[in-house]
XYZ file of C-alpha atoms in Angstrom:
716
model
C -63.172 166.299 78.947
C -62.516 165.173 75.354
C -66.154 165.031 74.170
C -68.672 167.026 72.221
C -72.560 167.204 71.815
C -72.863 168.333 68.225
C -75.302 168.763 65.310
C -76.831 165.847 63.766
C -78.348 165.462 60.157
C -80.960 162.799 59.327
C -80.887 161.822 55.540
C -84.111 162.248 53.584
C -85.590 159.166 51.966
C -87.563 158.973 48.625
C -88.960 155.763 47.174
C -89.702 155.576 43.381
C -91.994 152.708 42.389
C -91.106 151.874 38.843
C -87.692 151.923 37.302
C -88.768 152.444 33.624
C -88.209 155.661 31.817
C -90.102 158.048 34.039
C -88.862 156.504 37.382
C -85.282 156.416 36.155
C -85.472 159.992 34.958
C -86.900 161.231 38.301
C -84.055 159.279 40.056
C -81.423 160.950 37.729
C -82.805 164.417 38.308
C -82.544 163.810 42.101
C -79.087 162.666 41.924
C -77.952 165.482 39.696
C -79.564 168.232 41.805
C -79.443 166.992 45.359
C -77.338 169.212 47.662
C -78.021 167.595 50.931
C -78.036 164.053 52.262
C -80.760 161.862 50.563
C -81.450 158.136 50.053
C -83.278 157.240 46.761
C -84.909 153.744 46.661
C -85.692 152.782 43.033
C -88.002 149.721 43.068
C -88.416 147.795 39.867
C -89.376 144.215 39.232
C -87.228 143.902 36.138
C -83.482 143.452 36.284
C -83.359 146.045 33.510
C -83.606 149.438 35.020
C -84.401 152.299 32.741
C -85.936 150.502 29.840
C -89.415 149.603 30.622
C -91.625 148.161 28.018
C -90.950 150.669 25.235
C -87.175 150.632 25.535
C -86.764 146.996 26.425
C -87.534 145.796 23.022
C -85.235 143.221 21.325
C -86.064 144.291 17.857
C -83.600 146.695 16.119
C -86.610 147.711 13.638
C -88.472 149.293 16.589
C -87.636 152.930 16.092
C -88.304 156.094 18.155
C -91.298 158.058 17.024
C -89.415 161.245 17.546
C -86.072 162.267 15.787
C -83.033 162.143 17.944
C -82.673 166.093 18.073
C -85.877 166.257 20.208
C -85.227 163.269 22.402
C -82.923 164.706 25.125
C -83.892 163.497 28.701
C -83.274 166.826 30.008
C -85.361 169.948 28.810
C -82.648 172.427 29.642
C -80.089 170.436 27.545
C -81.781 169.718 24.190
C -78.688 168.368 22.588
C -77.975 165.882 25.452
C -79.122 162.608 23.495
C -77.385 163.830 20.298
C -74.085 164.381 22.056
C -74.408 161.038 23.910
C -74.947 159.228 20.533
C -71.981 160.770 19.030
C -69.836 159.920 22.076
C -70.819 156.346 22.048
C -70.257 155.063 18.438
C -73.240 156.515 16.655
C -71.610 159.410 14.890
C -73.610 158.748 11.757
C -76.877 159.637 13.457
C -78.032 163.245 13.014
C -80.714 165.260 14.703
C -83.212 164.056 12.095
C -82.586 160.369 12.669
C -85.092 158.102 14.268
C -82.877 156.029 16.482
C -83.614 152.553 17.547
C -85.522 152.259 20.887
C -82.869 149.795 22.091
C -80.283 152.417 21.869
C -82.462 154.929 23.584
C -82.770 152.364 26.395
C -79.038 152.304 26.604
C -79.000 156.075 27.015
C -81.391 156.157 29.784
C -79.369 153.567 31.712
C -76.199 155.511 30.993
C -77.586 158.933 32.358
C -78.552 157.082 35.513
C -75.131 155.575 36.001
C -73.511 158.827 35.243
C -75.823 160.793 37.656
C -75.077 158.192 40.332
C -71.260 158.331 39.887
C -71.224 162.271 39.975
C -73.591 162.666 42.910
C -72.168 163.782 46.350
C -71.173 160.983 48.710
C -74.099 161.450 50.980
C -76.595 161.194 47.998
C -77.127 157.454 47.542
C -79.262 155.339 44.994
C -80.433 151.916 46.071
C -81.688 149.765 43.224
C -84.320 147.204 44.599
C -85.356 144.254 42.474
C -88.751 143.827 43.684
C -92.447 144.962 43.162
C -94.576 147.274 45.420
C -97.761 145.661 46.316
C -99.183 147.948 48.935
C -98.756 151.460 50.495
C -99.622 152.945 53.923
C -99.171 156.506 54.974
C -98.972 158.356 58.252
C -98.595 162.037 58.876
C -94.797 161.771 58.478
C -93.805 158.970 56.324
C -94.831 156.184 53.844
C -94.626 152.501 54.293
C -94.243 150.318 51.237
C -94.804 146.543 51.181
C -93.044 144.613 48.640
C -93.893 141.296 47.028
C -90.939 139.610 48.521
C -92.249 140.449 52.065
C -89.884 143.295 52.646
C -91.105 146.621 53.895
C -89.564 150.030 53.188
C -90.093 153.448 54.709
C -89.820 156.714 53.015
C -90.753 160.385 53.581
C -91.944 160.628 49.933
C -93.030 158.042 47.326
C -93.210 158.502 43.509
C -95.592 156.230 41.565
C -93.631 156.021 38.267
C -96.048 153.296 37.117
C -95.861 153.656 33.330
C -98.439 151.978 31.280
C -100.465 149.058 32.355
C -101.299 146.116 30.038
C -104.150 146.502 27.583
C -107.649 145.328 28.705
C -109.055 142.620 26.575
C -112.079 143.586 24.489
C -115.229 141.533 25.407
C -115.418 139.218 22.392
C -111.805 138.081 22.721
C -111.589 138.073 26.551
C -112.514 134.431 27.001
C -110.186 132.953 24.398
C -107.152 130.868 25.241
C -105.061 131.786 22.267
C -104.867 135.468 22.789
C -101.456 137.129 23.455
C -100.561 140.630 24.684
C -98.541 142.426 22.082
C -95.774 143.048 24.637
C -95.575 139.544 26.111
C -92.410 137.528 25.249
C -94.257 134.844 23.370
C -96.556 137.172 21.473
C -95.255 136.080 18.080
C -93.350 132.991 18.955
C -94.011 129.577 17.482
C -95.848 130.962 14.346
C -95.730 129.033 11.106
C -94.838 131.025 7.886
C -98.301 130.445 6.421
C -100.356 131.189 9.564
C -102.919 134.036 9.629
C -103.048 136.277 12.666
C -105.528 139.045 13.888
C -104.102 142.278 15.465
C -106.878 143.823 17.683
C -105.972 147.551 17.387
C -104.408 149.657 14.675
C -102.400 152.219 16.627
C -98.726 152.367 17.521
C -98.778 149.000 19.349
C -100.097 147.322 16.222
C -97.185 149.057 14.276
C -94.769 147.430 16.674
C -96.229 144.056 16.284
C -96.219 144.272 12.303
C -92.472 145.527 12.428
C -91.409 142.605 14.826
C -93.259 140.055 12.455
C -91.611 141.597 9.465
C -88.147 141.354 11.047
C -88.565 137.832 11.806
C -89.582 137.231 8.205
C -93.288 136.146 8.843
C -95.067 135.666 5.518
C -98.548 134.905 6.691
C -101.471 136.991 6.626
C -101.828 139.905 8.989
C -105.210 141.314 9.646
C -105.732 144.299 11.920
C -109.129 145.727 13.288
C -110.006 148.789 15.306
C -113.267 150.679 15.808
C -112.186 153.303 13.362
C -109.584 151.405 11.368
C -107.216 154.397 11.245
C -103.501 153.813 10.960
C -100.776 156.105 12.361
C -99.464 158.819 9.985
C -95.740 159.196 9.188
C -93.385 162.075 9.995
C -92.158 164.430 7.301
C -90.081 167.582 7.684
C -92.241 170.583 7.069
C -91.835 174.372 7.597
C -93.157 175.690 10.872
C -96.539 177.147 11.079
C -97.686 180.372 12.689
C -99.110 180.012 16.040
C -102.938 180.280 15.553
C -104.280 179.460 18.929
C -103.882 180.152 22.516
C -105.766 179.546 25.848
C -107.371 182.933 25.820
C -108.926 182.818 22.348
C -109.482 179.048 22.016
C -112.859 177.525 21.744
C -114.218 175.879 24.936
C -116.078 173.076 22.978
C -114.704 170.033 21.154
C -116.638 170.663 18.130
C -115.638 174.368 17.840
C -111.924 173.471 18.300
C -112.231 170.833 15.647
C -113.750 173.365 13.198
C -110.882 175.827 13.968
C -108.235 173.157 13.164
C -109.957 172.148 10.031
C -110.093 175.805 8.887
C -106.298 176.060 9.402
C -105.650 172.790 7.499
C -107.206 174.279 4.402
C -104.733 177.034 4.601
C -101.576 175.002 5.386
C -99.153 173.316 2.824
C -99.003 170.236 5.070
C -101.315 169.307 7.887
C -98.352 168.271 10.160
C -97.345 171.875 10.496
C -100.871 172.693 11.917
C -100.729 169.776 14.367
C -97.350 170.769 15.429
C -98.309 174.433 16.089
C -100.917 173.168 18.658
C -98.486 171.100 20.422
C -97.029 173.759 22.827
C -100.607 174.550 24.230
C -102.159 171.282 24.169
C -102.286 170.625 27.902
C -103.675 174.021 28.589
C -106.356 173.707 25.821
C -107.437 170.368 27.305
C -107.643 171.791 30.830
C -109.624 174.813 29.629
C -112.320 172.520 28.420
C -115.194 171.522 30.729
C -115.366 167.824 31.659
C -118.389 167.420 29.434
C -116.427 168.674 26.373
C -113.477 166.492 27.309
C -115.681 163.445 27.199
C -117.165 164.468 23.971
C -113.506 164.994 22.444
C -112.460 161.546 23.800
C -115.560 159.929 22.278
C -115.440 161.611 18.760
C -112.144 163.105 18.059
C -109.479 161.185 20.043
C -108.946 158.500 17.373
C -108.231 160.982 14.747
C -106.093 163.127 16.882
C -103.879 160.134 18.012
C -103.045 158.949 14.520
C -102.057 162.602 13.372
C -100.420 163.635 16.636
C -98.374 160.362 17.496
C -96.649 159.718 14.121
C -94.145 157.168 12.856
C -90.914 157.312 11.228
C -90.890 157.200 7.466
C -88.762 153.920 7.381
C -91.551 152.299 9.485
C -94.225 153.653 7.201
C -92.591 152.265 4.244
C -92.697 148.826 5.763
C -96.353 149.111 6.313
C -97.096 150.448 2.874
C -95.034 147.674 1.416
C -97.026 145.007 3.326
C -100.353 146.517 2.425
C -99.415 146.845 -1.229
C -98.474 143.131 -1.301
C -101.778 142.252 0.456
C -99.966 140.714 3.301
C -101.369 143.375 5.735
C -105.115 144.284 5.709
C -106.788 146.617 8.232
C -110.449 147.124 8.833
C -112.726 149.581 10.573
C -115.347 147.843 12.571
C -116.168 145.715 15.670
C -115.591 142.077 16.433
C -118.912 140.312 16.586
C -118.061 136.772 17.559
C -114.934 134.625 18.153
C -114.993 130.804 18.118
C -112.269 128.542 18.715
C -111.974 125.440 16.598
C -109.513 122.744 15.534
C -108.188 124.885 12.738
C -107.800 128.027 14.842
C -110.247 130.877 15.784
C -113.164 131.913 13.548
C -113.741 135.656 13.845
C -116.700 137.647 12.527
C -115.975 141.546 12.076
C -118.909 144.038 11.265
C -117.377 146.711 9.036
C -117.982 150.293 10.149
C -118.940 151.777 6.844
C -120.864 148.966 5.188
C -122.202 147.133 8.160
C -121.248 143.994 6.339
C -119.726 140.949 8.170
C -116.064 140.043 7.369
C -115.431 136.272 8.350
C -111.621 135.541 9.193
C -109.962 132.268 10.281
C -106.684 132.899 12.094
C -104.315 130.866 14.179
C -103.688 133.590 16.939
C -105.111 136.855 18.079
C -102.640 139.458 19.477
C -104.032 142.287 21.591
C -102.699 145.628 20.366
C -105.411 147.908 21.952
C -102.590 149.915 23.785
C -102.110 151.043 27.314
C -104.955 150.888 29.761
C -105.504 154.107 31.615
C -108.733 153.077 33.430
C -107.703 152.482 36.965
C -111.096 151.174 37.927
C -110.265 148.019 35.872
C -106.868 147.319 37.198
C -106.408 144.229 39.155
C -102.843 145.191 40.372
C -102.355 144.711 44.249
C -100.752 148.244 44.515
C -103.727 149.937 42.843
C -106.179 147.982 44.829
C -104.233 149.084 48.040
C -104.411 152.705 47.039
C -108.130 152.564 46.388
C -108.881 150.605 49.498
C -107.259 153.320 51.604
C -108.814 156.098 49.387
C -105.316 157.474 48.753
C -106.323 157.999 45.056
C -109.279 159.386 43.165
C -110.074 158.002 39.814
C -110.407 160.824 37.132
C -113.746 161.647 36.082
C -112.997 160.437 32.404
C -111.730 157.143 33.776
C -108.332 158.149 32.339
C -105.597 157.831 35.111
C -106.014 159.563 38.561
C -106.552 163.019 39.852
C -103.394 164.934 40.549
C -102.374 168.490 41.655
C -100.318 170.697 39.360
C -97.099 169.445 41.090
C -97.938 165.828 40.445
C -99.075 165.069 44.023
C -101.868 162.560 44.278
C -105.388 163.930 45.188
C -107.211 161.407 47.550
C -110.728 160.277 47.608
C -111.692 163.208 49.833
C -110.136 165.707 47.519
C -107.026 166.203 49.834
C -103.780 166.853 48.116
C -101.048 164.454 49.387
C -97.836 165.689 50.733
C -96.200 162.244 50.416
C -97.413 160.529 47.121
C -96.642 161.763 43.791
C -96.786 160.486 40.172
C -96.008 161.476 36.528
C -96.681 160.203 33.041
C -99.632 158.138 32.025
C -101.353 158.212 35.368
C -101.956 162.022 34.955
C -103.632 161.575 31.432
C -107.010 162.726 32.517
C -105.559 165.923 33.954
C -103.068 166.643 31.196
C -104.088 164.684 28.178
C -100.725 164.950 26.613
C -98.407 163.334 29.178
C -97.115 160.017 27.612
C -94.279 161.323 25.359
C -90.669 161.981 26.256
C -91.119 165.833 25.869
C -93.880 165.919 28.426
C -92.307 163.270 30.772
C -88.931 164.776 30.936
C -90.389 168.194 32.085
C -92.563 166.448 34.728
C -89.568 164.423 35.992
C -87.330 167.672 36.320
C -90.234 169.475 38.019
C -90.960 166.792 40.438
C -87.456 166.209 41.538
C -87.220 169.841 42.452
C -90.464 169.619 44.285
C -89.135 166.605 46.226
C -85.842 168.107 46.945
C -87.459 171.197 48.270
C -89.887 169.465 50.503
C -87.568 166.698 52.026
C -84.794 168.829 53.275
C -83.048 166.787 56.119
C -83.770 167.787 59.597
C -80.840 169.474 61.505
C -81.172 169.396 65.316
C -79.964 172.238 67.330
C -76.916 171.576 69.566
C -76.991 172.207 73.230
C -73.891 174.141 74.238
C -72.290 173.158 77.581
C -69.114 174.356 79.092
C -67.846 170.764 79.658
C -68.267 169.693 76.000
C -64.901 170.189 74.279
C -63.934 168.835 70.821
C -61.185 166.127 70.819
C -58.420 167.413 68.553
C -57.134 163.968 67.905
C -60.477 162.398 66.654
C -60.146 163.323 62.890
C -56.743 161.975 62.700
C -56.719 158.649 64.669
C -60.093 157.095 64.393
C -59.565 154.520 67.190
C -61.533 151.319 67.516
C -64.696 151.269 69.522
C -64.839 148.974 72.545
C -68.314 147.601 72.852
C -69.523 145.227 75.782
C -72.980 143.833 76.548
C -73.659 143.231 80.216
C -76.646 141.478 81.793
C -78.693 141.725 85.091
C -80.461 138.379 85.578
C -83.230 139.544 88.021
C -84.601 142.196 85.671
C -83.324 140.724 82.407
C -81.743 144.111 81.815
C -78.779 144.678 79.331
C -76.312 147.471 80.222
C -73.974 148.463 77.452
C -70.339 149.661 77.982
C -68.988 151.698 75.141
C -65.495 153.187 75.001
C -62.727 154.493 72.823
C -60.270 151.751 73.289
C -57.309 154.073 72.709
C -58.162 156.916 75.150
C -60.017 154.749 77.525
C -62.951 157.108 77.808
C -66.190 155.205 78.419
C -69.902 155.404 78.670
C -72.330 153.150 80.393
C -75.997 152.913 78.939
C -78.750 151.815 81.345
C -76.713 150.728 84.325
C -78.455 148.673 87.063
C -78.182 149.610 90.772
C -77.296 146.062 91.896
C -74.576 145.655 89.293
C -72.506 148.804 90.114
C -69.736 146.633 91.525
C -69.556 144.532 88.471
C -69.435 147.679 86.223
C -66.595 149.165 88.286
C -64.645 145.976 88.138
C -64.969 145.702 84.240
C -63.909 149.360 84.027
C -60.840 148.841 86.085
C -59.806 145.528 84.319
C -60.095 147.284 80.942
C -58.338 150.293 82.040
C -61.179 152.482 81.229
C -62.613 155.910 82.650
C -66.245 156.306 83.010
C -67.413 159.683 81.686
C -71.041 159.191 81.215
C -74.019 157.180 82.381
C -76.752 157.446 79.769
C -80.324 156.363 80.174
C -82.743 155.359 77.481
C -85.813 156.243 79.739
C -87.290 156.229 83.121
C -87.161 152.539 84.044
C -90.022 150.780 85.938
C -88.363 147.336 86.462
C -84.948 148.279 87.952
C -83.216 151.184 89.732
C -80.567 152.863 87.642
C -77.052 152.738 89.028
C -76.252 156.282 87.545
C -76.302 158.051 90.977
C -74.047 155.529 92.664
C -71.605 155.382 89.747
C -71.575 159.309 89.492
C -70.573 159.419 93.251
C -67.952 156.831 92.828
C -66.432 157.954 89.451
C -67.413 161.585 88.911
C -69.222 160.697 85.649
C -72.066 162.733 84.257
C -75.594 161.384 84.484
C -77.540 161.898 81.186
C -81.226 161.361 80.545
C -83.649 161.942 77.664
C -84.996 165.481 77.214
C -88.390 166.014 78.664
C -88.093 163.044 81.087
C -89.527 163.620 84.489
C -86.255 163.549 86.152
C -84.155 165.642 88.662
C -80.450 165.537 89.565
C -79.452 164.790 85.966
C -76.213 166.506 84.906
C -77.703 167.197 81.345
C -80.501 166.143 79.020
C -80.060 164.972 75.544
C -82.532 165.659 72.804
C -83.711 164.080 69.503
C -81.080 164.241 66.945
C -78.309 165.437 69.299
C -74.982 163.556 69.192
C -72.873 162.708 72.279
C -69.253 162.472 71.029
C -66.517 160.845 73.081
C -63.392 160.688 71.185
C -64.096 158.109 68.377
C -67.455 157.148 69.877
C -70.394 158.915 68.423
C -73.936 158.329 69.927
C -76.887 159.920 68.170
C -80.129 160.168 70.140
C -83.374 159.054 68.455
C -86.602 159.930 70.096
C -88.709 156.727 70.237
C -91.672 157.626 72.436
C -94.327 155.008 73.149
C -93.011 152.841 75.809
C -92.762 156.021 77.725
C -93.265 159.485 76.502
C -89.566 160.544 76.652
C -87.808 157.232 75.434
C -84.668 157.466 73.446
C -82.828 154.896 71.183
C -79.119 155.524 70.624
C -77.328 154.816 67.266
C -73.505 154.270 68.130
C -71.112 154.926 65.390
C -73.779 154.361 62.742
C -73.597 150.481 63.124
C -74.886 149.617 66.754
C -78.458 150.560 67.708
C -79.368 150.630 71.384
C -83.175 150.155 71.370
C -83.978 150.370 74.895
C -87.687 149.278 75.416
C -88.798 150.581 72.082
C -87.798 147.494 70.099
C -86.976 144.024 71.467
C -85.585 140.903 69.582
C -88.961 139.809 68.116
C -90.888 142.019 70.368
C -91.266 145.563 71.869
C -91.786 147.155 75.196
C -95.213 147.543 76.766
C -97.150 150.887 76.459
C -99.675 150.754 79.376
C -98.124 153.117 81.935
C -95.862 156.100 82.281
C -97.954 157.913 79.334
C -97.348 155.077 76.963
C -98.875 155.269 73.639
C -98.927 152.291 71.178
C -99.628 154.488 68.257
C -96.524 156.677 69.041
C -94.447 153.520 69.481
C -95.590 152.046 66.114
C -94.602 155.353 64.329
C -91.339 155.602 66.023
C -90.199 151.982 65.302
C -91.536 151.897 61.770
C -90.794 155.455 60.681
C -87.428 155.887 62.338
C -85.638 152.636 63.428
C -86.823 150.664 60.493
C -85.611 153.269 57.923
C -81.934 152.531 59.161
C -79.890 150.160 56.969
C -80.940 146.687 57.392
C -77.497 145.599 58.539
C -77.772 147.913 61.454
C -77.142 145.729 64.649
C -80.038 145.825 67.182
C -79.221 145.723 70.956
C -82.373 145.857 73.043
C -82.800 147.048 76.628
C -84.147 143.523 77.728
C -84.515 140.016 76.613
C -86.314 137.291 78.387
C -85.087 134.242 76.232
C -81.322 134.727 76.175
C -81.018 136.503 72.791
C -78.354 138.995 72.670
C -78.375 140.795 69.217
C -80.483 141.148 65.993
C -80.420 143.348 63.032
C -82.947 145.990 61.617
C -83.541 143.638 58.529
C -84.440 140.644 60.702
C -86.824 142.788 62.853
C -88.607 144.147 59.877
C -89.211 140.650 58.554
C -89.718 138.643 61.676
C -90.747 140.548 64.579
C -94.467 139.600 65.064
C -95.413 142.815 66.696
C -94.690 144.867 63.396
C -94.110 142.550 60.365
C -97.272 142.690 58.280
C -99.213 144.504 60.998
C -100.923 147.807 60.272
C -100.747 150.675 62.842
C -104.343 150.080 63.974
C -103.735 146.290 64.507
C -100.655 147.082 66.493
C -102.542 149.297 68.654
C -105.355 146.814 69.225
C -102.685 144.255 70.058
C -100.843 146.430 72.604
C -104.049 147.624 74.174
C -105.084 143.997 74.900
C -101.926 142.545 76.329
C -103.160 142.647 80.084
C -99.701 142.322 81.465
C -98.898 142.353 85.294
C -97.210 145.509 86.539
C -93.407 145.312 87.007
C -92.851 144.085 90.488
C -90.250 146.902 91.416
C -92.324 149.624 89.754
C -93.332 151.368 93.047
C -89.711 151.707 94.080
C -87.996 152.072 90.718
C -89.871 154.860 89.060
C -89.604 157.524 91.935
C -85.890 156.502 92.405
C -85.137 156.829 88.670
C -86.836 160.141 88.503
C -84.069 161.099 90.724
C -81.301 159.441 88.492
C -81.269 156.407 91.068
C -80.894 158.357 94.187
C -81.996 156.129 96.951
C -82.350 157.769 100.314
C -82.721 154.570 102.134
C -80.257 152.375 100.450
C -79.513 150.142 103.325
C -83.160 149.381 103.961
C -83.535 148.758 100.238
C -80.792 146.234 100.368
C -82.295 144.119 103.361
């Protein structure tokens, strides 16, 4: 016979939540390095993949804070960004150039497109314009709920969340006229002579000032922070000899500060000393006890930030010019009160050094306090979902969440996840230095390798039989599949006839004893030769026609592996593929309705779901070792991970419906849509359905492939 049972490979699926710099870089590394079938789902609420907030700016004056020669997206290709610049019309830029952030956003988008174009055919990237709002995990997969109502399933998920919006300091939190620095209308509709107050004096403040300057704003700009420190600028300096390592480093914040100050007295330029610490910053941080980390954050952090995260000299020149003219003033102190009036906002600032009050009247306040790392304060539904299910543990310093060395999340019980990972800002408490490109690119590359190593697609072992012979004509001809849906009114059972229309070789799935004559007539009229009868499970509502058809046509009876059935010609297991010329049928184990149930995917487009999944419903789970939890897992983790356009053909329908799709059932099936595993189990355990009326005759007969000893008595 021209048919074969052969190997089958199920593609791995990885979801990346967040399509900014870090998420796009993880996706690019996966595309560049995957060697086996993989599906990457990149979820981003913005239409601009790859830019995020930092690289999505519209202002040309917003420059990178690191020169182009150090901004490659790939740690093992240090000149990658520079080469891209020179190949895309920026030949004038050198390794020392601070390129516009808009251009760097173009670069990230370009490397993602290139990685996608060069990836193997079975390595696919799906861009999903949506927002993840909740996550559920099981022992084998992750379910993601999106704001559109769509659900996704993946083996692994990466939280590439980037920076969350800054929190509002207490004195300004109740005001109406406060804008976030990165909102689209932060500096819109200002009059040339207006005065504004920027809360925060770090890099976000610098961006706001540069944007105001580029828009020719001439009003007063006030900036305030607790310390009043402004970012320092870059300057080319000679490298400084390494003076510290993890072994000899002090273990307290005070001793570490003293050591650095001592080196500063010897160096020609303080920048060289700070740069010499850079390679071991994360190790130094992790070597300090939590008590000392807290002390560092409280007393040293502000000074470290302005010296470590420096700005381009061109940007520093703008700030210096604005301060020299008196247009920009900055203060160290705390906002005491803010009162809204007809003329704007009256602000009282208590200066840090003098303890005197400074009174300002401004038209607008812009919050420039920077990214918020305290996950306890987030109102985002995704973070709330993770906390509610105890899938994350807030870091002891309230900076990000706890992670393992490979980026895996650590849950509230201290367990390291094998499904959920993150990188960048969420790891700040563990790594401290984790927000800049040089750190994130290393994390992205390492995380991609970790994911590829742990999601190798499963290959199922083939069952070798003498009567399975490969068809020599299949690869050349690819004939059209013939597909017919047949119905038994008494049991509301669908039987499916599938055939190679050129060779006439046919398969019947779930034939019914009373409909054998009908099936034989259809086969004769279409000129088909029945090769197999294939069962989805041991039926309880009708007797299969397999044994009768086998005796009349010589076909082979096939049942699911581990089914309590005798007289079968062979058994088909999870992942095995029944090949009949152009027809390829892959078995997908879907236990739950019964303990050995199989669904069958035909030529990758037609899914025969048997009693596992109905149109807007599912099969019962209260007999034959049924298990509602197993059924929920099988449907949500296997069937619902197939492409949404996959056609769904059920084993039964009691309302005359004939076909659906995976996408429809994910959205509209009331048994599964929006229902958790525990809710599904509770529902199924309380259906209280009557037993099938033919169950006592059908189950014993079907355990013998439909062999009925007293056939004449049964017909009376």
